[in-house]
């Protein structure tokens, strides 16, 4: 994570501790994430950031862009790959998060779930192509894409 300053990427001033464990399910990756911030936000601020996050693909309402991009689950046993990997308006394309709680080592920790083949491979590639078309990089009209008629 960081910002581009015109000459390179200036890394964000935060520590991220993440790991991914393969569990015996057909699809889905569940990550355990711990975050430390320079200025510790409240749990409500983190939840608001997830709720309000609207990347460009969602702003453009692209066909494979789930609304919302991030789904937070309140239940203490969620997300779970078998139950939640297809959550959202475009099955398999949203990131599902849950179990947000204070972390004794860092500031907060939570679980994040993504579908490894839908979002991670095929669907992610489709969404990238839709975004390139919508931004005019592939020479296809955005209106044709929105109607599902785009041919590259």
Coordinates of N, CA and C in Angstrom, one line a residue:
X1 N 0.8 -1.2 0.0 CA 0.0 0.0 0.0 C 0.9 1.2 0.0
X2 N 0.5 2.2 -0.7 CA 1.2 3.5 -0.7 C 0.6 4.4 -1.8
X3 N 1.3 5.5 -2.1 CA 0.9 6.5 -3.0 C 2.0 6.7 -4.0
X4 N 1.6 7.0 -5.3 CA 2.6 7.3 -6.3 C 2.9 8.8 -6.2
X5 N 4.2 9.2 -6.1 CA 4.5 10.6 -6.0 C 5.1 11.2 -7.2
X6 N 5.0 10.6 -8.4 CA 5.5 11.0 -9.6 C 6.8 10.4 -10.0
X7 N 7.5 9.9 -9.0 CA 8.8 9.3 -9.3 C 8.8 7.8 -8.9
X8 N 8.0 7.5 -8.0 CA 7.9 6.1 -7.4 C 6.8 6.0 -6.4
X9 N 6.7 4.8 -5.9 CA 5.7 4.6 -4.9 C 6.2 4.9 -3.5
X10 N 5.6 5.8 -2.8 CA 5.9 6.1 -1.4 C 5.1 5.1 -0.5
X11 N 5.7 4.2 0.2 CA 5.0 3.2 1.0 C 4.2 3.9 2.1
X12 N 3.0 3.3 2.3 CA 2.2 3.8 3.4 C 2.9 3.5 4.8
X13 N 2.7 4.4 5.7 CA 3.4 4.2 7.0 C 2.5 3.4 7.9
X14 N 2.5 2.1 7.7 CA 1.8 1.2 8.5 C 2.4 -0.2 8.4
X15 N 2.2 -1.0 9.4 CA 2.6 -2.4 9.5 C 1.4 -3.3 9.2
X16 N 1.6 -4.2 8.3 CA 0.5 -5.2 8.0 C 1.1 -6.6 8.3
X17 N 0.4 -7.4 9.1 CA 0.7 -8.7 9.3 C -0.4 -9.6 8.8
X18 N -0.2 -10.3 7.7 CA -1.3 -11.1 7.1 C -0.7 -12.5 6.8
X19 N -1.6 -13.5 6.8 CA -1.3 -14.8 6.4 C -2.5 -15.5 5.8
X20 N -2.3 -16.4 4.9 CA -3.4 -17.1 4.3 C -3.2 -18.6 4.5
X21 N -4.3 -19.3 5.0 CA -4.2 -20.7 5.3 C -5.1 -21.4 4.3
X22 N -4.6 -22.4 3.7 CA -5.5 -23.3 2.8 C -6.2 -24.2 3.7
X23 N -7.5 -24.1 3.6 CA -8.4 -25.0 4.3 C -9.1 -26.0 3.3
X24 N -9.6 -27.1 3.8 CA -10.2 -28.1 2.8 C -11.6 -27.7 2.3
X25 N -11.6 -26.6 1.5 CA -12.8 -26.2 0.8 C -12.5 -26.1 -0.7
X26 N -13.5 -26.3 -1.5 CA -13.2 -26.2 -3.0 C -12.7 -24.9 -3.4
X27 N -13.3 -23.8 -2.9 CA -13.0 -22.5 -3.4 C -13.0 -21.5 -2.2
X28 N -12.2 -20.5 -2.3 CA -12.2 -19.4 -1.3 C -10.9 -19.4 -0.5
X29 N -10.3 -18.2 -0.3 CA -9.2 -18.1 0.6 C -9.6 -17.2 1.7
X30 N -9.3 -17.6 2.9 CA -9.6 -16.9 4.2 C -8.3 -16.4 4.8
X31 N -8.2 -15.0 4.8 CA -6.9 -14.4 5.4 C -7.2 -13.9 6.7
X32 N -6.2 -14.1 7.6 CA -6.2 -13.4 8.9 C -5.3 -12.2 8.8
X33 N -5.8 -11.1 9.1 CA -5.1 -9.8 8.9 C -5.0 -9.0 10.2
X34 N -3.8 -8.6 10.6 CA -3.6 -7.7 11.7 C -3.0 -6.4 11.2
X35 N -3.5 -5.3 11.7 CA -3.1 -4.0 11.3 C -2.7 -3.1 12.4
X36 N -1.7 -2.3 12.2 CA -1.2 -1.3 13.1 C -1.2 0.0 12.3
X37 N -1.8 1.1 13.0 CA -1.9 2.4 12.3 C -1.0 3.4 13.0
X38 N -0.7 4.5 12.3 CA 0.0 5.6 13.0 C -0.9 6.2 14.0
X39 N -2.1 6.5 13.6 CA -3.1 7.0 14.6 C -4.2 6.0 14.6
X40 N -4.4 5.3 15.7 CA -5.4 4.2 15.8 C -6.8 4.7 15.6
X41 N -7.5 4.1 14.6 CA -8.9 4.5 14.4 C -9.8 3.7 15.4
X42 N -11.0 4.1 15.5 CA -12.0 3.4 16.2 C -12.5 2.2 15.4
X43 N -13.2 1.3 16.0 CA -13.8 0.2 15.3 C -14.9 0.8 14.3
X44 N -15.6 1.8 14.8 CA -16.6 2.4 13.9 C -16.0 3.0 12.7
X45 N -14.9 3.6 12.9 CA -14.2 4.3 11.7 C -13.8 3.2 10.7
X46 N -13.3 2.1 11.1 CA -12.9 1.0 10.2 C -14.1 0.5 9.5
X47 N -15.2 0.3 10.2 CA -16.4 -0.2 9.6 C -16.9 0.8 8.6
X48 N -16.9 2.1 8.9 CA -17.3 3.1 8.0 C -16.5 3.1 6.7
X49 N -15.1 3.0 6.9 CA -14.2 3.0 5.7 C -14.6 1.8 4.8
X50 N -14.8 0.6 5.4 CA -15.2 -0.5 4.5 C -16.5 -0.3 3.9
X51 N -17.5 0.2 4.6 CA -18.9 0.5 4.1 C -18.8 1.5 3.0
X52 N -18.0 2.5 3.1 CA -18.0 3.6 2.2 C -17.0 3.5 1.0
X53 N -16.2 2.4 1.0 CA -15.2 2.2 0.0 C -15.9 1.9 -1.3
X54 N -15.6 2.7 -2.3 CA -16.2 2.6 -3.6 C -15.2 2.8 -4.7
X55 N -14.5 1.7 -5.1 CA -13.5 1.8 -6.1 C -14.0 2.2 -7.5
X56 N -13.2 2.6 -8.4 CA -13.6 3.1 -9.7 C -14.5 2.1 -10.4
X57 N -14.3 0.8 -10.4 CA -15.1 -0.1 -11.1 C -16.6 -0.1 -10.5
X58 N -16.7 0.2 -9.2 CA -18.1 0.3 -8.7 C -18.7 1.6 -9.0
X59 N -17.9 2.7 -9.0 CA -18.4 4.0 -9.4 C -18.9 4.0 -10.9
X60 N -18.2 3.2 -11.7 CA -18.7 3.1 -13.1 C -19.8 2.1 -13.3
X61 N -20.1 1.4 -12.3 CA -21.2 0.4 -12.3 C -20.9 -0.7 -13.4
X62 N -19.7 -1.2 -13.4 CA -19.3 -2.2 -14.4 C -20.0 -3.5 -14.1
X63 N -20.3 -4.3 -15.2 CA -21.0 -5.5 -15.0 C -20.5 -6.5 -14.0
X64 N -19.2 -6.6 -13.8 CA -18.6 -7.6 -12.8 C -18.2 -6.9 -11.6
X65 N -18.6 -5.7 -11.3 CA -18.2 -4.9 -10.1 C -19.3 -5.1 -9.1
X66 N -19.0 -5.8 -8.0 CA -20.1 -6.0 -7.0 C -20.4 -4.8 -6.3
X67 N -21.7 -4.6 -5.9 CA -22.1 -3.5 -5.1 C -22.6 -4.0 -3.7
X68 N -22.0 -3.8 -2.6 CA -20.7 -3.1 -2.5 C -19.5 -4.0 -2.7
X69 N -18.3 -3.4 -2.8 CA -17.1 -4.1 -3.0 C -16.7 -4.9 -1.8
X70 N -17.0 -4.4 -0.6 CA -16.6 -5.1 0.6 C -17.9 -5.3 1.4
X71 N -18.1 -6.5 1.9 CA -19.3 -6.9 2.7 C -18.8 -7.2 4.1
X72 N -19.3 -6.5 5.1 CA -18.9 -6.9 6.5 C -20.0 -7.7 7.1
X73 N -19.6 -8.8 7.7 CA -20.5 -9.7 8.4 C -20.3 -9.6 9.9
X74 N -21.4 -9.3 10.6 CA -21.4 -9.1 12.1 C -21.3 -10.4 12.9
X75 N -21.7 -11.5 12.4 CA -21.8 -12.7 13.1 C -20.4 -13.2 13.6
X76 N -20.3 -13.7 14.8 CA -18.9 -14.0 15.4 C -18.3 -15.2 14.7
X77 N -19.0 -16.0 13.9 CA -18.4 -17.1 13.2 C -18.3 -16.9 11.7
X78 N -18.3 -15.6 11.2 CA -18.3 -15.3 9.8 C -17.1 -14.4 9.5
X79 N -16.6 -14.4 8.3 CA -17.0 -15.1 7.1 C -16.4 -16.6 7.2
X80 N -17.1 -17.4 6.4 CA -16.7 -18.8 6.2 C -16.7 -19.1 4.7
X81 N -15.6 -19.8 4.2 CA -15.5 -20.0 2.8 C -16.8 -20.7 2.2
X82 N -17.3 -21.8 2.9 CA -18.4 -22.5 2.4 C -19.7 -21.7 2.3
X83 N -19.9 -20.8 3.3 CA -21.1 -20.1 3.4 C -21.1 -18.7 2.7
X84 N -19.9 -18.1 2.6 CA -19.9 -16.7 2.2 C -19.1 -16.4 0.9
X85 N -18.5 -17.4 0.3 CA -17.6 -17.1 -0.9 C -18.4 -16.6 -2.1
X86 N -19.7 -16.8 -2.1 CA -20.5 -16.3 -3.2 C -21.3 -15.1 -2.8
X87 N -21.0 -14.5 -1.7 CA -21.9 -13.3 -1.2 C -21.8 -12.1 -2.2
X88 N -22.8 -11.4 -2.2 CA -22.8 -10.1 -2.9 C -23.6 -10.1 -4.2
X89 N -23.7 -8.9 -4.8 CA -24.5 -8.7 -6.0 C -24.0 -9.5 -7.2
X90 N -22.7 -9.7 -7.3 CA -22.0 -10.5 -8.4 C -21.3 -11.6 -7.7
X91 N -22.0 -12.8 -7.6 CA -21.4 -13.9 -6.8 C -19.9 -14.2 -7.0
X92 N -19.2 -14.2 -5.9 CA -17.8 -14.5 -5.9 C -16.9 -13.3 -6.1
X93 N -17.4 -12.1 -6.4 CA -16.6 -10.9 -6.7 C -16.4 -10.0 -5.5
X94 N -17.2 -10.1 -4.5 CA -17.0 -9.2 -3.4 C -16.0 -9.8 -2.4
X95 N -15.4 -8.9 -1.6 CA -14.5 -9.3 -0.5 C -15.4 -9.3 0.7
X96 N -15.4 -10.4 1.5 CA -16.2 -10.5 2.7 C -15.3 -10.5 3.9
X97 N -15.6 -9.5 4.8 CA -14.8 -9.4 6.0 C -15.6 -9.6 7.2
X98 N -15.0 -9.9 8.3 CA -15.7 -10.1 9.6 C -14.7 -10.3 10.7
X99 N -15.3 -10.5 11.9 CA -14.6 -10.7 13.2 C -13.6 -9.6 13.5
X100 N -13.9 -8.4 13.2 CA -13.1 -7.2 13.5 C -13.0 -7.1 15.0
X101 N -11.8 -7.0 15.5 CA -11.6 -6.9 17.0 C -10.3 -6.3 17.3
X102 N -10.1 -5.8 18.5 CA -8.8 -5.2 18.9 C -7.7 -6.4 18.9
X103 N -6.5 -6.0 18.6 CA -5.4 -6.9 18.6 C -4.4 -6.5 19.6
X104 N -3.9 -7.4 20.5 CA -3.0 -7.1 21.5 C -1.6 -6.7 21.0
X105 N -1.2 -7.2 19.8 CA 0.1 -6.9 19.3 C 0.0 -5.7 18.4
X106 N -1.0 -5.6 17.5 CA -1.2 -4.5 16.6 C -2.4 -3.7 17.1
X107 N -3.1 -3.0 16.2 CA -4.3 -2.3 16.7 C -5.6 -3.1 16.5
X108 N -5.8 -3.7 15.4 CA -7.0 -4.5 15.1 C -6.6 -5.7 14.3
X109 N -7.5 -6.7 14.3 CA -7.4 -7.8 13.4 C -8.8 -8.2 12.9
X110 N -8.8 -8.9 11.8 CA -10.0 -9.3 11.2 C -9.8 -10.4 10.2
X111 N -10.8 -11.0 9.7 CA -10.7 -12.1 8.6 C -11.3 -11.5 7.3
X112 N -10.6 -11.8 6.2 CA -11.1 -11.4 4.9 C -11.2 -12.7 4.0
X113 N -12.3 -12.7 3.3 CA -12.5 -13.9 2.4 C -12.7 -13.4 1.0
X114 N -12.0 -14.1 0.1 CA -12.1 -13.9 -1.3 C -12.3 -15.2 -2.1
X115 N -13.0 -15.2 -3.2 CA -13.1 -16.4 -4.0 C -11.9 -16.5 -4.9
X116 N -11.1 -17.5 -4.8 CA -9.8 -17.6 -5.5 C -10.0 -17.8 -7.0
X117 N -11.0 -18.4 -7.5 CA -11.1 -18.6 -9.0 C -12.0 -17.5 -9.6
X118 N -13.1 -17.1 -8.9 CA -14.0 -16.1 -9.5 C -13.3 -14.8 -9.4
X119 N -13.0 -14.3 -8.2 CA -12.4 -12.9 -8.1 C -10.9 -13.0 -8.4
X120 N -10.3 -14.0 -8.0 CA -8.8 -14.1 -8.1 C -8.4 -14.4 -9.5
X121 N -9.2 -15.0 -10.4 CA -8.7 -15.3 -11.7 C -9.6 -14.8 -12.8
X122 N -10.6 -15.6 -13.1 CA -11.5 -15.3 -14.2 C -12.3 -14.0 -14.1
X123 N -13.0 -13.9 -13.0 CA -13.8 -12.7 -12.8 C -12.9 -11.4 -12.6
X124 N -11.8 -11.6 -11.9 CA -10.9 -10.4 -11.8 C -10.4 -10.0 -13.1
X125 N -10.1 -10.9 -14.0 CA -9.6 -10.6 -15.4 C -10.7 -9.9 -16.1
X126 N -11.9 -10.4 -16.0 CA -13.0 -9.7 -16.7 C -13.2 -8.3 -16.2
X127 N -13.2 -8.1 -14.9 CA -13.4 -6.8 -14.3 C -12.3 -5.9 -14.8
X128 N -11.0 -6.3 -14.8 CA -9.9 -5.5 -15.3 C -10.2 -5.1 -16.8
X129 N -10.6 -6.0 -17.6 CA -10.9 -5.7 -19.0 C -12.0 -4.7 -19.1
X130 N -13.1 -4.9 -18.3 CA -14.2 -3.9 -18.3 C -13.7 -2.5 -17.9
X131 N -12.8 -2.5 -17.0 CA -12.3 -1.2 -16.5 C -11.4 -0.5 -17.6
X132 N -10.6 -1.3 -18.3 CA -9.8 -0.8 -19.4 C -10.7 -0.3 -20.5
X133 N -11.7 -1.0 -20.8 CA -12.7 -0.6 -21.9 C -13.3 0.7 -21.5
X134 N -13.8 0.8 -20.2 CA -14.5 2.0 -19.7 C -13.6 3.2 -19.7
X135 N -12.3 3.0 -19.5 CA -11.4 4.1 -19.5 C -10.8 4.4 -20.9
X136 N -11.3 3.7 -21.9 CA -10.9 4.0 -23.3 C -9.6 3.4 -23.7
X137 N -9.0 2.5 -23.0 CA -7.7 1.9 -23.3 C -7.8 0.8 -24.4
X138 N -9.0 0.2 -24.6 CA -9.1 -0.9 -25.6 C -9.9 -0.5 -26.8
X139 N -10.3 0.8 -27.0 CA -11.0 1.2 -28.2 C -12.4 0.7 -28.3
X140 N -13.0 0.3 -27.3 CA -14.4 -0.2 -27.3 C -15.2 0.8 -26.6
X141 N -16.4 1.1 -27.1 CA -17.3 2.0 -26.5 C -17.8 1.5 -25.1
X142 N -17.7 2.4 -24.1 CA -18.2 2.0 -22.8 C -19.7 1.7 -22.8
X143 N -20.5 2.4 -23.7 CA -21.9 2.1 -23.7 C -22.2 0.7 -24.2
X144 N -21.3 0.2 -25.2 CA -21.5 -1.2 -25.6 C -21.2 -2.2 -24.5
X145 N -20.1 -1.8 -23.7 CA -19.8 -2.7 -22.6 C -20.9 -2.8 -21.6
X146 N -21.5 -1.7 -21.3 CA -22.6 -1.7 -20.3 C -23.8 -2.5 -20.8
X147 N -24.0 -2.6 -22.1 CA -25.1 -3.4 -22.6 C -24.6 -4.9 -22.8
X148 N -23.4 -5.2 -22.5 CA -22.9 -6.5 -22.7 C -22.6 -6.9 -24.2
X149 N -22.4 -5.9 -25.0 CA -22.2 -6.1 -26.4 C -20.8 -5.9 -26.9
X150 N -19.9 -5.6 -26.0 CA -18.6 -5.2 -26.4 C -17.8 -6.4 -27.0
X151 N -17.2 -6.2 -28.1 CA -16.4 -7.2 -28.8 C -15.0 -6.6 -29.0
X152 N -14.0 -7.2 -28.5 CA -12.7 -6.6 -28.6 C -12.0 -7.2 -29.8

